[in-house]
């Protein structure tokens, strides 16, 4: 009788253990799926941020190119302004010299 009770108890313990093992396996499987989805979601975020960084780098490079082009244009315009100012000053000096030149011979001719 005692052997049958022990055997029944062992079988019952095995059943409880198997049931608990199945529950743990199911819990593990669910946790694994949740973790997998979380990792996939995080990987998508990483990929999105990488794309954003690449886009920002491209924008920054384009901005630097535009800045360099604008600086080059500014220098060209500044150089042209300086050239025009210099030419204008030279022309004014020539006109002033020409204006004074006829006056000198006329003044000399007026003196007896």
Coordinates of N, CA, C and O in Angstrom, one line a residue:
X1 N 0.8 -1.2 0.0 CA 0.0 0.0 0.0 C 0.9 1.2 0.0 O 0.6 2.2 -0.8
X2 N 1.8 1.3 0.9 CA 2.7 2.4 1.0 C 3.4 2.7 -0.4 O 3.6 3.8 -0.8
X3 N 3.9 1.6 -1.0 CA 4.5 1.7 -2.3 C 3.6 2.4 -3.3 O 4.0 3.2 -4.1
X4 N 2.4 2.0 -3.3 CA 1.4 2.6 -4.3 C 1.2 4.1 -3.9 O 1.1 4.9 -4.9
X5 N 1.1 4.4 -2.7 CA 1.0 5.8 -2.3 C 2.2 6.6 -2.7 O 2.1 7.7 -3.3
X6 N 3.4 6.1 -2.5 CA 4.6 6.8 -2.9 C 4.7 6.9 -4.4 O 5.1 7.9 -4.9
X7 N 4.3 5.8 -5.1 CA 4.3 5.9 -6.6 C 3.3 6.9 -7.1 O 3.6 7.7 -8.0
X8 N 2.2 7.0 -6.5 CA 1.1 8.0 -6.8 C 1.7 9.4 -6.5 O 1.5 10.3 -7.4
X9 N 2.3 9.5 -5.4 CA 2.9 10.8 -5.0 C 4.0 11.2 -6.0 O 4.0 12.4 -6.4
X10 N 4.8 10.3 -6.4 CA 5.9 10.5 -7.3 C 5.3 10.9 -8.7 O 5.7 11.9 -9.3
X11 N 4.3 10.2 -9.1 CA 3.6 10.5 -10.4 C 3.0 11.9 -10.4 O 3.0 12.7 -11.3
X12 N 2.3 12.2 -9.2 CA 1.7 13.5 -9.1 C 2.8 14.6 -9.1 O 2.6 15.6 -9.7
X13 N 3.9 14.3 -8.4 CA 5.0 15.3 -8.4 C 5.5 15.5 -9.8 O 5.9 16.6 -10.2
X14 N 5.6 14.4 -10.5 CA 6.1 14.5 -11.9 C 5.2 15.3 -12.7 O 5.6 16.1 -13.5
X15 N 3.9 15.1 -12.6 CA 2.8 15.8 -13.3 C 2.9 17.3 -13.0 O 2.9 18.1 -13.9
X16 N 3.0 17.6 -11.7 CA 3.1 19.0 -11.2 C 4.4 19.6 -11.8 O 4.4 20.7 -12.3
X17 N 5.5 18.8 -11.8 CA 6.8 19.3 -12.3 C 6.7 19.6 -13.8 O 7.2 20.6 -14.3
X18 N 6.1 18.6 -14.5 CA 5.9 18.8 -15.9 C 5.1 20.0 -16.3 O 5.4 20.7 -17.2
X19 N 4.0 20.1 -15.5 CA 3.1 21.2 -15.8 C 3.8 22.6 -15.5 O 3.8 23.5 -16.3
X20 N 4.6 22.6 -14.4 CA 5.3 23.8 -14.1 C 6.4 24.1 -15.1 O 6.6 25.2 -15.5
X21 N 7.1 23.0 -15.6 CA 8.1 23.1 -16.6 C 7.5 23.7 -17.9 O 8.0 24.6 -18.6
X22 N 6.3 23.2 -18.3 CA 5.6 23.7 -19.5 C 5.2 25.2 -19.3 O 5.3 25.9 -20.2
X23 N 4.7 25.5 -18.1 CA 4.4 26.9 -17.8 C 5.7 27.8 -18.0 O 5.6 28.9 -18.6
X24 N 6.8 27.3 -17.4 CA 8.0 28.1 -17.5 C 8.5 28.2 -19.0 O 8.9 29.2 -19.4
X25 N 8.3 27.1 -19.7 CA 8.7 27.1 -21.1 C 7.8 28.1 -21.9 O 8.3 28.9 -22.7
X26 N 6.5 28.1 -21.6 CA 5.6 29.1 -22.3 C 6.0 30.5 -21.9 O 6.0 31.4 -22.7
X27 N 6.3 30.7 -20.6 CA 6.7 32.1 -20.1 C 8.0 32.5 -20.8 O 8.1 33.6 -21.2
X28 N 8.9 31.6 -20.9 CA 10.2 31.9 -21.5 C 10.0 32.2 -23.0 O 10.5 33.2 -23.5
X29 N 9.1 31.5 -23.7 CA 8.8 31.7 -25.1 C 8.2 33.1 -25.3 O 8.6 33.8 -26.2
X30 N 7.3 33.5 -24.4 CA 6.6 34.8 -24.5 C 7.7 35.9 -24.2 O 7.7 36.9 -25.0
X31 N 8.5 35.7 -23.2 CA 9.6 36.7 -22.9 C 10.5 36.8 -24.1 O 11.0 37.9 -24.4
X32 N 10.9 35.7 -24.7 CA 11.8 35.7 -25.8 C 11.2 36.5 -27.0 O 11.8 37.3 -27.6
X33 N 9.9 36.3 -27.2 CA 9.2 37.0 -28.3 C 9.1 38.5 -28.0 O 9.4 39.3 -28.9
X34 N 8.8 38.8 -26.8 CA 8.8 40.2 -26.4 C 10.2 40.9 -26.5 O 10.3 42.0 -27.1
X35 N 11.2 40.2 -26.1 CA 12.6 40.7 -26.2 C 12.9 40.8 -27.7 O 13.6 41.8 -28.1
X36 N 12.5 39.9 -28.5 CA 12.8 39.9 -29.9 C 12.2 41.2 -30.6 O 12.8 41.9 -31.3
X37 N 10.9 41.4 -30.2 CA 10.2 42.6 -30.8 C 10.9 43.9 -30.3 O 11.0 44.8 -31.0
X38 N 11.3 43.9 -29.0 CA 11.9 45.0 -28.4 C 13.2 45.3 -29.2 O 13.5 46.5 -29.5
X39 N 14.0 44.3 -29.4 CA 15.3 44.4 -30.1 C 15.1 44.9 -31.5 O 15.8 45.8 -32.0
X40 N 14.1 44.3 -32.2 CA 13.7 44.8 -33.5 C 13.3 46.3 -33.6 O 13.7 47.0 -34.4
X41 N 12.5 46.6 -32.6 CA 12.1 48.0 -32.5 C 13.3 49.0 -32.3 O 13.4 50.0 -32.9
X42 N 14.2 48.6 -31.4 CA 15.4 49.4 -31.1 C 16.3 49.4 -32.3 O 16.9 50.5 -32.6
X43 N 16.4 48.3 -33.0 CA 17.2 48.3 -34.2 C 16.6 49.2 -35.3 O 17.4 49.9 -35.9
X44 N 15.3 49.3 -35.4 CA 14.7 50.2 -36.3 C 15.0 51.7 -35.9 O 15.3 52.5 -36.8
X45 N 15.0 51.9 -34.6 CA 15.3 53.3 -34.1 C 16.8 53.6 -34.4 O 17.1 54.7 -34.9
X46 N 17.6 52.6 -34.2 CA 19.1 52.8 -34.6 C 19.2 53.1 -36.0 O 19.9 54.1 -36.4
X47 N 18.6 52.4 -36.9 CA 18.6 52.6 -38.3 C 18.1 54.0 -38.7 O 18.6 54.7 -39.5
X48 N 17.0 54.3 -38.1 CA 16.4 55.7 -38.3 C 17.3 56.8 -37.9 O 17.5 57.7 -38.7
X49 N 17.9 56.6 -36.8 CA 18.9 57.7 -36.3 C 20.1 57.7 -37.2 O 20.6 58.8 -37.5
X50 N 20.6 56.6 -37.7 CA 21.7 56.5 -38.6 C 21.3 57.3 -39.9 O 22.2 58.1 -40.4
X51 N 20.1 57.1 -40.4 CA 19.7 57.8 -41.6 C 19.6 59.3 -41.3 O 20.0 60.1 -42.2
X52 N 19.1 59.7 -40.2 CA 19.0 61.1 -39.8 C 20.4 61.7 -39.8 O 20.6 62.8 -40.3
X53 N 21.4 61.0 -39.2 CA 22.7 61.5 -39.1 C 23.3 61.6 -40.5 O 24.0 62.7 -40.8
X54 N 23.1 60.6 -41.3 CA 23.6 60.8 -42.7 C 23.0 61.9 -43.4 O 23.7 62.7 -44.1
X55 N 21.7 62.1 -43.2 CA 21.0 63.3 -43.9 C 21.6 64.6 -43.3 O 21.8 65.5 -44.1
X56 N 21.8 64.7 -42.0 CA 22.4 65.9 -41.4 C 23.8 66.1 -41.9 O 24.2 67.3 -42.2
X57 N 24.6 65.1 -42.1 CA 25.9 65.2 -42.6 C 25.9 65.7 -44.0 O 26.7 66.6 -44.4
X58 N 24.9 65.2 -44.8 CA 24.8 65.6 -46.2 C 24.4 67.1 -46.2 O 24.9 67.9 -47.0
X59 N 23.4 67.5 -45.4 CA 23.0 68.9 -45.3 C 24.1 69.8 -44.9 O 24.3 70.9 -45.4
X60 N 24.9 69.3 -43.9 CA 26.0 70.1 -43.4 C 27.0 70.3 -44.5 O 27.6 71.4 -44.8
X61 N 27.3 69.2 -45.3 CA 28.3 69.3 -46.4 C 27.7 70.3 -47.5 O 28.5 71.1 -48.0
X62 N 26.5 70.2 -47.8 CA 25.8 71.1 -48.7 C 25.9 72.5 -48.2 O 26.2 73.4 -49.0
X63 N 25.7 72.7 -46.9 CA 25.7 74.0 -46.3 C 27.1 74.6 -46.4 O 27.3 75.8 -46.7
X64 N 28.1 73.7 -46.2 CA 29.5 74.2 -46.3 C 29.9 74.6 -47.7 O 30.6 75.5 -48.0
X65 N 29.3 73.8 -48.7 CA 29.6 74.1 -50.1 C 28.9 75.5 -50.5 O 29.5 76.3 -51.1
X66 N 27.7 75.6 -50.0 CA 27.0 76.9 -50.2 C 27.7 78.1 -49.6 O 27.8 79.2 -50.1
X67 N 28.2 77.8 -48.3 CA 28.9 78.9 -47.6 C 30.2 79.2 -48.4 O 30.6 80.4 -48.5
X68 N 30.9 78.2 -48.9 CA 32.2 78.5 -49.6 C 31.9 79.2 -50.9 O 32.6 80.2 -51.3
X69 N 30.8 78.9 -51.6 CA 30.4 79.6 -52.8 C 30.0 81.0 -52.5 O 30.4 81.9 -53.3
X70 N 29.3 81.2 -51.4 CA 28.9 82.6 -51.1 C 30.1 83.4 -50.7 O 30.2 84.6 -51.1
X71 N 31.1 82.8 -50.0 CA 32.3 83.5 -49.6 C 33.1 83.9 -50.9 O 33.7 85.0 -51.0
X72 N 33.1 83.0 -51.8 CA 33.8 83.2 -53.1 C 33.2 84.4 -53.8 O 33.8 85.3 -54.4
X73 N 31.8 84.4 -53.9 CA 31.1 85.4 -54.5 C 31.3 86.8 -53.8 O 31.5 87.8 -54.4
X74 N 31.3 86.7 -52.5 CA 31.6 87.9 -51.7 C 32.9 88.5 -52.0 O 33.1 89.7 -52.2
X75 N 34.0 87.6 -52.1 CA 35.3 88.1 -52.4 C 35.4 88.7 -53.8 O 36.0 89.8 -54.0
X76 N 34.7 88.0 -54.8 CA 34.7 88.6 -56.1 C 34.0 89.9 -56.2 O 34.5 90.9 -56.8
X77 N 32.9 90.1 -55.5 CA 32.2 91.4 -55.5 C 33.0 92.4 -54.8 O 33.1 93.6 -55.2
X78 N 33.6 92.0 -53.6 CA 34.5 93.0 -52.9 C 35.7 93.4 -53.8 O 36.0 94.6 -53.8
X79 N 36.3 92.5 -54.4 CA 37.4 92.8 -55.3 C 37.0 93.7 -56.4 O 37.7 94.7 -56.8
X80 N 35.8 93.4 -57.0 CA 35.3 94.3 -58.1 C 35.0 95.7 -57.6 O 35.3 96.7 -58.2
X81 N 34.4 95.8 -56.4 CA 34.1 97.1 -55.8 C 35.4 97.9 -55.6 O 35.5 99.1 -55.9
X82 N 36.4 97.2 -55.1 CA 37.7 97.9 -54.9 C 38.3 98.3 -56.2 O 38.8 99.5 -56.3
X83 N 38.2 97.5 -57.2 CA 38.7 97.8 -58.6 C 38.0 99.0 -59.1 O 38.6 100.0 -59.6
X84 N 36.7 99.1 -59.0 CA 35.9 100.2 -59.5 C 36.2 101.5 -58.7 O 36.3 102.5 -59.3
X85 N 36.3 101.3 -57.4 CA 36.7 102.5 -56.6 C 38.1 103.1 -57.0 O 38.2 104.3 -57.1
X86 N 39.0 102.2 -57.2 CA 40.3 102.6 -57.7 C 40.3 103.3 -59.0 O 40.9 104.4 -59.2
X87 N 39.6 102.7 -59.9 CA 39.4 103.3 -61.3 C 38.7 104.7 -61.2 O 39.1 105.6 -61.9
X88 N 37.7 104.7 -60.4 CA 37.0 106.0 -60.2 C 37.9 107.1 -59.6 O 37.9 108.2 -60.1
X89 N 38.7 106.7 -58.6 CA 39.6 107.7 -58.0 C 40.6 108.1 -59.0 O 40.9 109.3 -59.1
X90 N 41.2 107.2 -59.8 CA 42.1 107.5 -60.8 C 41.5 108.5 -61.9 O 42.1 109.4 -62.3
X91 N 40.3 108.2 -62.2 CA 39.6 109.0 -63.2 C 39.3 110.4 -62.7 O 39.5 111.4 -63.4
X92 N 39.0 110.5 -61.4 CA 38.8 111.8 -60.8 C 40.1 112.6 -60.7 O 40.1 113.8 -61.0
X93 N 41.2 111.9 -60.4 CA 42.5 112.6 -60.4 C 42.9 113.1 -61.8 O 43.4 114.2 -62.0
X94 N 42.6 112.2 -62.8 CA 42.8 112.7 -64.2 C 42.0 113.9 -64.6 O 42.5 114.8 -65.2
X95 N 40.8 113.9 -64.2 CA 39.9 115.0 -64.5 C 40.4 116.3 -63.8 O 40.4 117.4 -64.4
X96 N 40.8 116.1 -62.6 CA 41.3 117.3 -61.8 C 42.6 117.8 -62.4 O 42.7 119.0 -62.6
X97 N 43.4 116.9 -62.9 CA 44.7 117.3 -63.5 C 44.3 118.0 -64.8 O 44.9 119.0 -65.2
X98 N 43.4 117.4 -65.6 CA 43.0 118.1 -66.9 C 42.4 119.4 -66.6 O 42.6 120.3 -67.4
X99 N 41.6 119.5 -65.6 CA 40.9 120.8 -65.3 C 42.0 121.9 -65.0 O 41.9 123.0 -65.3
X100 N 43.0 121.5 -64.2 CA 44.0 122.5 -63.8 C 45.0 122.8 -65.0 O 45.6 123.8 -65.1
X101 N 45.3 121.8 -65.8 CA 46.3 122.0 -66.9 C 45.9 123.2 -67.8 O 46.8 124.0 -68.1
X102 N 44.7 123.3 -68.3 CA 44.5 124.5 -69.2 C 44.6 125.8 -68.5 O 45.0 126.8 -69.1
X103 N 44.3 125.8 -67.2 CA 44.4 127.0 -66.4 C 45.8 127.5 -66.3 O 46.1 128.7 -66.3
X104 N 46.8 126.7 -66.2 CA 48.2 127.1 -66.0 C 48.7 127.8 -67.3 O 49.3 128.9 -67.2
X105 N 48.5 127.3 -68.5 CA 49.0 128.0 -69.7 C 48.2 129.3 -69.9 O 48.8 130.3 -70.3
X106 N 47.0 129.3 -69.6 CA 46.2 130.6 -69.7 C 46.7 131.6 -68.8 O 46.8 132.8 -69.1
X107 N 47.0 131.2 -67.5 CA 47.5 132.2 -66.6 C 48.9 132.7 -67.0 O 49.2 133.9 -66.8
X108 N 49.7 131.8 -67.6 CA 51.0 132.2 -68.0 C 50.9 133.2 -69.2 O 51.6 134.2 -69.3
X109 N 49.9 132.9 -70.1 CA 49.7 133.8 -71.2 C 49.1 135.1 -70.8 O 49.4 136.2 -71.4
X110 N 48.4 135.2 -69.7 CA 47.8 136.4 -69.3 C 48.8 137.3 -68.7 O 48.6 138.6 -68.7
X111 N 49.9 136.8 -68.2 CA 51.0 137.6 -67.6 C 51.9 138.1 -68.7 O 52.4 137.4 -69.5
X112 N 52.0 139.4 -68.7 CA 52.9 140.0 -69.8 C 54.4 139.8 -69.4 O 54.9 139.8 -68.4

